[in-house]
Structures are given as structure tokens and as C-alpha cells.
Coordinates of C-alpha atoms in Angstrom, one line a residue:
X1 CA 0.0 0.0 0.0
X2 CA 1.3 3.5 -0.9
X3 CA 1.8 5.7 2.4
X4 CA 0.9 8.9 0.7
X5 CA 1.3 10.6 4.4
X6 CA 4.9 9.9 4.2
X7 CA 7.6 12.1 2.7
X8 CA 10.9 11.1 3.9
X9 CA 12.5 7.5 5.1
X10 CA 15.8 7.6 7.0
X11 CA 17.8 4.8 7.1
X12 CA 19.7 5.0 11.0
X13 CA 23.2 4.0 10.9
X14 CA 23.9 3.9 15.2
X15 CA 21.9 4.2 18.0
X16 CA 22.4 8.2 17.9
X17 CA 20.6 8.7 14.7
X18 CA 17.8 7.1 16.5
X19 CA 17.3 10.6 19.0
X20 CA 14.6 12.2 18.7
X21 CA 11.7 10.1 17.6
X22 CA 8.3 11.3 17.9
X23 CA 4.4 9.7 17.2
X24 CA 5.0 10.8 13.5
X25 CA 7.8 8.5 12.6
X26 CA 7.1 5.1 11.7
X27 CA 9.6 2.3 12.9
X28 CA 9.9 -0.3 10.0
X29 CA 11.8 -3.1 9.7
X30 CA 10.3 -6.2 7.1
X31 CA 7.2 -3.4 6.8
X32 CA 4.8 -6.3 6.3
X33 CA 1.9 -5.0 8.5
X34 CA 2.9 -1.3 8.2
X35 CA 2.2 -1.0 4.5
X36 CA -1.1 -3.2 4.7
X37 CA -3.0 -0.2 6.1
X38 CA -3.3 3.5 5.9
X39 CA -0.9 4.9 8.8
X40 CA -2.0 8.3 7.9
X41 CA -0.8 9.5 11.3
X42 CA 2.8 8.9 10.3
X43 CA 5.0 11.5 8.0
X44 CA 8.8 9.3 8.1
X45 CA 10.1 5.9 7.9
X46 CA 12.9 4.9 10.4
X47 CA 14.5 1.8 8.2
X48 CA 16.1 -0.2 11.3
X49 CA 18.0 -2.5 8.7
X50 CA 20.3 0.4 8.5
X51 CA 21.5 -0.2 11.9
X52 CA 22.6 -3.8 10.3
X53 CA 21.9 -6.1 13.7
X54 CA 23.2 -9.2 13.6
X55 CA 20.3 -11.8 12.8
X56 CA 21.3 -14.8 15.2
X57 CA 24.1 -14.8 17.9
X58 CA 24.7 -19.0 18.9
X59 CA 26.7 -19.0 22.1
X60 CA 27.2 -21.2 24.8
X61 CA 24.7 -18.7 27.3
X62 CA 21.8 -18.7 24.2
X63 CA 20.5 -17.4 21.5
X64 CA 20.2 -13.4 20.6
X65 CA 17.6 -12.8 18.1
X66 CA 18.2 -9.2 16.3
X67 CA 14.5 -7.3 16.8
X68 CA 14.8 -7.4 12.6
X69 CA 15.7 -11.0 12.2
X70 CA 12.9 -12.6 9.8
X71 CA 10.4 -15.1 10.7
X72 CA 12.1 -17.3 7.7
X73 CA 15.8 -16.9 8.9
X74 CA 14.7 -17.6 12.8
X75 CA 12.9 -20.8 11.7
X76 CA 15.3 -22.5 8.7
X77 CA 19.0 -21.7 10.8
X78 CA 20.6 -24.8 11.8
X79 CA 20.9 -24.8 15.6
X80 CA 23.0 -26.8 17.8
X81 CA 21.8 -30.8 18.1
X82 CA 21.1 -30.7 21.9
X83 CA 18.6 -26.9 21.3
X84 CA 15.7 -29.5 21.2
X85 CA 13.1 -26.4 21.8
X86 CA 14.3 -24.0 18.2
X87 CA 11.5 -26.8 16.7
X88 CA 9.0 -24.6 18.1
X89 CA 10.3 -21.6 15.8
X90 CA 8.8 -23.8 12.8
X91 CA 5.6 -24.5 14.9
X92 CA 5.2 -20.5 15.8
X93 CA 6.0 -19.8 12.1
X94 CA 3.2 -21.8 10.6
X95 CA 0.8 -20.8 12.8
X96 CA 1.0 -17.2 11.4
X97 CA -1.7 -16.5 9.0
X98 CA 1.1 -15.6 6.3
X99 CA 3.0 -17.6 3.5
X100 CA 6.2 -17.9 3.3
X101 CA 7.0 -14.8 0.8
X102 CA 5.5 -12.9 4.3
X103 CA 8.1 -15.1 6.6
X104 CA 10.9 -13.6 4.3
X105 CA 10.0 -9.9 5.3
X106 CA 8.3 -10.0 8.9
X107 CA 10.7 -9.8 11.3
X108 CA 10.4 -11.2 15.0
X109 CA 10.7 -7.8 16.5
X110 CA 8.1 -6.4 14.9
X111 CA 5.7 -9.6 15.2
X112 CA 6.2 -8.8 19.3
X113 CA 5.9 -4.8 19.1
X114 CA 2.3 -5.0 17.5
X115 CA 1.4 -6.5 20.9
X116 CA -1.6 -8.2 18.9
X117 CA -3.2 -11.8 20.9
X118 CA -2.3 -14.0 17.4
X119 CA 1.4 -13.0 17.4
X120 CA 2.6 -16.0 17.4
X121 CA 6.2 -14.8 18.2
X122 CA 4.8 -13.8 21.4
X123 CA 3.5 -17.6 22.2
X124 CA 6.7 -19.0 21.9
X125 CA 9.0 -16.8 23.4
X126 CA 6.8 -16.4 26.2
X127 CA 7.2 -19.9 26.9
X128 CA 10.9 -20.1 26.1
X129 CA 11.4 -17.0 29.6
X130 CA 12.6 -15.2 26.7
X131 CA 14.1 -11.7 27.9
X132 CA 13.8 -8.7 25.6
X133 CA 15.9 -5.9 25.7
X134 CA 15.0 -2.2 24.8
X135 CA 16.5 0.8 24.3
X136 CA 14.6 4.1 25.4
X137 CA 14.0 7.1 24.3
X138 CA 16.6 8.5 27.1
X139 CA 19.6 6.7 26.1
X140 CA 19.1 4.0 28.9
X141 CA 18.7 0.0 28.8
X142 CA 15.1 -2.0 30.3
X143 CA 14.9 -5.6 29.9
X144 CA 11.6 -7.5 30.5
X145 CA 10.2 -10.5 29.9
X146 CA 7.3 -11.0 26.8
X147 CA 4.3 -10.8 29.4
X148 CA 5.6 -7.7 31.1
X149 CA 6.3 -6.1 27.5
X150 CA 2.8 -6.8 25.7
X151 CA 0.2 -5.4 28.1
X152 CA -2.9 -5.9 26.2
X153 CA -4.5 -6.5 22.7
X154 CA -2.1 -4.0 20.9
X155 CA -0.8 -2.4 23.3
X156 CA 3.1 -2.9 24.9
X157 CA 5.1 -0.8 27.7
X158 CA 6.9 1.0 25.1
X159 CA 6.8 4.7 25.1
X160 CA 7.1 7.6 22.0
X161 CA 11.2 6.8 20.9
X162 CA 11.5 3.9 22.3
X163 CA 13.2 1.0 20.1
X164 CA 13.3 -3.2 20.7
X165 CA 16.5 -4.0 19.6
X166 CA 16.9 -7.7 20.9
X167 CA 15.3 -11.0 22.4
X168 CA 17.6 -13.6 24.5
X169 CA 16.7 -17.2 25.2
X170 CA 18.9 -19.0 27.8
X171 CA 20.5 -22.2 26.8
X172 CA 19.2 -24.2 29.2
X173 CA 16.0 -23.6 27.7
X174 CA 16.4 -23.9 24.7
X175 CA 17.7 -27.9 25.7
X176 CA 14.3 -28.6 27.0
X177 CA 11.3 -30.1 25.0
X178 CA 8.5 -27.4 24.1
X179 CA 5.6 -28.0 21.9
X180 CA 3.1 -25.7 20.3
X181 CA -1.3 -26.6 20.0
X182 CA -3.6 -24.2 18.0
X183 CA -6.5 -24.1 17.4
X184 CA -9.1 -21.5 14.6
X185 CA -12.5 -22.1 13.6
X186 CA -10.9 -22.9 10.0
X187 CA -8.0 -25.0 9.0
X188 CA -6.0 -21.5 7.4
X189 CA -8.0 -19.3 10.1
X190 CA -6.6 -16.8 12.3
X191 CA -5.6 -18.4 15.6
X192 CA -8.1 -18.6 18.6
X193 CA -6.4 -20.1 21.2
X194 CA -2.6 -20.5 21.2
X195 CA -0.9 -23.0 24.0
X196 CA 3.1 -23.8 24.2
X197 CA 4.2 -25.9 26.6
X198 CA 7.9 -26.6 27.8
X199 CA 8.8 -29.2 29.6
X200 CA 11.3 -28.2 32.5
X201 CA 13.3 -30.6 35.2
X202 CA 10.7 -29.8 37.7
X203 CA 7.3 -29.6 35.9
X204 CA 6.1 -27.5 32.8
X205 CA 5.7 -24.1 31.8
X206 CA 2.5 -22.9 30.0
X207 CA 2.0 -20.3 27.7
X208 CA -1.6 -19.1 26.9
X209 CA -2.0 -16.8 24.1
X210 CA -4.1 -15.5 20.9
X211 CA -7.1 -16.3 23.5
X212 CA -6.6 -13.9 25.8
X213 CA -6.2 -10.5 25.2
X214 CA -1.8 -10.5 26.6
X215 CA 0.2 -13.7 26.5
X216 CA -0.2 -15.3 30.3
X217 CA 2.2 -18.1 31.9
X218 CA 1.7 -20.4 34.3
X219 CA 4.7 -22.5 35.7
X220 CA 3.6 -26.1 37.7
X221 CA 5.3 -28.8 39.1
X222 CA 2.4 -30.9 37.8
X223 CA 2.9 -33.4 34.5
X224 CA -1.1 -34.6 34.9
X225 CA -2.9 -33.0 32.0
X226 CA -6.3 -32.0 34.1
X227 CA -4.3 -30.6 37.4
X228 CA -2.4 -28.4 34.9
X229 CA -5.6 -27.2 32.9
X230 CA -6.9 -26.4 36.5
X231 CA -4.1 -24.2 37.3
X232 CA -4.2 -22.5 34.0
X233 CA -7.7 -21.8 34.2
X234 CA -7.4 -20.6 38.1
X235 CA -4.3 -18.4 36.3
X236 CA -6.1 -16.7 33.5
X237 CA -8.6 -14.3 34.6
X238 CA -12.2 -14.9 33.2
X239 CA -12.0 -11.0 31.5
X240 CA -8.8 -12.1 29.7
X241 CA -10.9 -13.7 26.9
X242 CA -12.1 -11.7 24.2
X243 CA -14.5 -12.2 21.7
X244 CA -14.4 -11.0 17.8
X245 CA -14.6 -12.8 14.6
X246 CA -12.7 -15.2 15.4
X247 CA -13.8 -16.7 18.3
X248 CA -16.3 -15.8 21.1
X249 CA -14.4 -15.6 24.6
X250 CA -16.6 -18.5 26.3
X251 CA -15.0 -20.8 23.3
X252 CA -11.5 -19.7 23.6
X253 CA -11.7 -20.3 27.0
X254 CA -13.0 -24.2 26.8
X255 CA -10.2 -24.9 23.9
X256 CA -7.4 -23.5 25.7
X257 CA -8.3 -26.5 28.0
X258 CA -8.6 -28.7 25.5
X259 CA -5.2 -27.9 24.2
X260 CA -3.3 -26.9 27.3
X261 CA -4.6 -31.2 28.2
X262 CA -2.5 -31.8 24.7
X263 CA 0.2 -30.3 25.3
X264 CA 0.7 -31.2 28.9
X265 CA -0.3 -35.5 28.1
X266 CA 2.3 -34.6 25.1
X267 CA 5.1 -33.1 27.0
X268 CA 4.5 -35.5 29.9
X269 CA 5.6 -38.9 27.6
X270 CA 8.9 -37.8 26.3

């Protein structure tokens, strides 16, 4: 889509040439979602290619995903034989309503600043304890976790010049099983319930997303599929559903059960 508002796109070169920012200039990195719409509201581009981030950093602490890494480079890099959990990065990847052409541009940084309930980016790394790291507006550093960044449907803890310029995912993590149920009212719908489970040495972590309207987690010591989708539900407030065209809230609500069950009876018999 043509941005007619727009008259200028600057392509940053360091973090210096990012001062100044205001509600007028419009952060882009793949650009998939940004040119679908009008964004009449905005009169520059801020190109963060420029600032040339590495994609993927392998180490022995974990993985560092660059905020403009693509969907298609996160999910096709060959990772380290023991990093069991980077399968879920196909999972989260299919379970975008996108093709592949769109993988190839959308970037997992922007994917997790639209804040939106189907961002699938947002399941998994919510279940991984990913930690994100921003830079702000003032020149100083705030890392959080994905369920302290995206605060509601749309809507994240980042303020007017405020940049995400990485995600990290411990090793450790990264060496333990995790697995990914959705679940749409069609088989190429938009998501209505989103559950990824990892197993851990003392129980399971559970992320619940796309039904709810913020990613929530709930960590158990519990492998029993029923006493997990009782904590879960106990976890998620009853107001966290939402209802739209894709789902009314009282059904996402019963098939996050249903899959949280899955993933728990799956995770619990490797």
C-alpha cells in the first residue's frame, strides 16, 4: 500500500541517529503489516535494517535474536543438536496467517511490538522466559520478559522513541522439549487459542496466548494433563478472553483447556 502521508525514510546508521523520535515516525523493519493499512498519522520511515543487527548470535549462554531477524531466517537456521526447543520456531511460524513470501519480510521484533493476541512470536518466546531488551527514548537500557512487555490487545510498555533492539533465550531452555497446539474455527484461520508448553526438570511451563487478550504463563510442578488445565484456568482471569470474529471468549476459553490437556499429556511422555 502506498503511504501517501509519508515524505521522507531515514535509514539510522547507530543508535544516535535514533534521538529524537516522535508519534509521527514510523519504525519499519520487514514493513509487512505497516504497509497493509493507511498509517495516515505517520509522515517518516525509520528503516532499522540500516543499523545492520546481527540476525542470530549462537553461544554457549543462548541465542540473541536481532528485533529485525525474519520469521524465515529464525525458523530454517541450523541450531545446535542438543537446542531441542528452536522446533517450536517452525511451529510458531506456521501458525501465522502468512505464506512464506511474508516469513521472508516480517521480522520477530516487529511480530512482538504489534502486541496483537495471534502473534505467534509472542506464544513461543513467552514460553521459552525469553528476555527482551529495549532501548529508550533517554539513552538508557530496560529488559523484560514478553508478558511484562505486551500489556494488552495492541498495546506494549513501550513509550514515543523507544526502540526493541533484541530478544535472548537462555540455553538451558532452549535444551528442554517445548511444543506448540492451536486451534481457529478454519483449517487456514486466524488463531483462537494459542498453547506452548515446555517441559522443565521440575514440571512444565504454559504459555496461553491468541485467546486472551496478553500472552499469560503459568509454571507447575504438575505433569497430569487436568491438574495443569486447572491451574491455567485458576491463572487466566475470566476478563482475559475476548470475543471478535474469530472466536467468542466463552470458546476460547474451553479450547485453551482442550489444548493446554494436549500439550501437557504430550510433554509428559517424552
Amino acid at each position: 500500500m502506498d503511504l501517501h502521508s509519508v515524505d521522507s525514510v531515514v535509514m539510522p546508521r547507530n543508535r544516535a541517529d535514533l534521538a529524537g523520535l516522535s508519534g509521527a515516525d514510523g519504525l519499519m523493519a520487514g514493513g509487512t503489516w505497516l504497509m497493509s493499512e493507511p498509517q495516515m498519522h505517520l509522515q517518516r520511515l525509520i528503516d532499522l535494517r540500516g543499523l545492520r543487527w546481527p540476525d542470530l548470535t549462537i553461544a554457549q549462554e543462548g541465542l540473541d535474536i536481532g528485533a529485525t531477524c525474519t520469521i524465515d531466517t529464525l525458523q530454517s537456521t541450523a541450531y545446535p543438536g542438543d537446542w531441542v526447543a528452536t522446533a517450536v520456531f517452525r511451529q510458531a511460524a506456521r501458525a501465522l496467517l502468512a505464506s512464506y513470501k511474508i516469513w521472508k519480510s516480517a521480522t520477530v521484533g516487529g511480530n512482538i511490538c504489534l502486541g496483537f493476541p495471534v502473534g505467534s512470536m509472542i506464544s513461543m518466546l513467552s514460553a521459552l522466559d525469553a528476555e527482551l531488551l529495549v532501548w529508550k527514548a533517554d539513552g538508557s537500557d530496560v529488559r523484560c520478559t514478553v508478558p511484562h512487555f505486551v500489556t494488552g490487545n495492541s498495546t506494549t510498555v513501550l513509550d514515543e522513541g523507544d526502540v526493541l533492539r533484541s530478544v535472548r533465550i537462555p540455553a538451558s531452555n532452549l535444551r528442554q522439549p517445548t511444543v506448540l497446539r492451536k486451534v481457529a474455527l478454519s483449517p487456514l484461520g486466524r488463531s483462537g487459542a494459542v498453547v506452548v508448553g515446555r517441559r522443565t526438570p521440575d514440571g512444565v511451563v504454559i504459555s496461553v496466548t491468541a485467546a486472551t487478550d496478553r500472552p499469560y504463563v503459568v509454571v507447575t510442578d504438575s505433569l497430569d494433563p487436568e491438574a495443569v488445565a486447572a491451574q491455567v484456568d485458576s491463572a487466566v482471569p475470566a476478563g482475559a478472553y475476548y470475543s471478535d470474529a474469530h472466536g467468542a471468549a466463552d470458546w476460547r476459553h474451553q479450547v485453551t483447556g482442550v489444548l493446554t490437556r494436549d500439550v501437557v499429556a504430550h510433554l509428559a511422555g517424552l
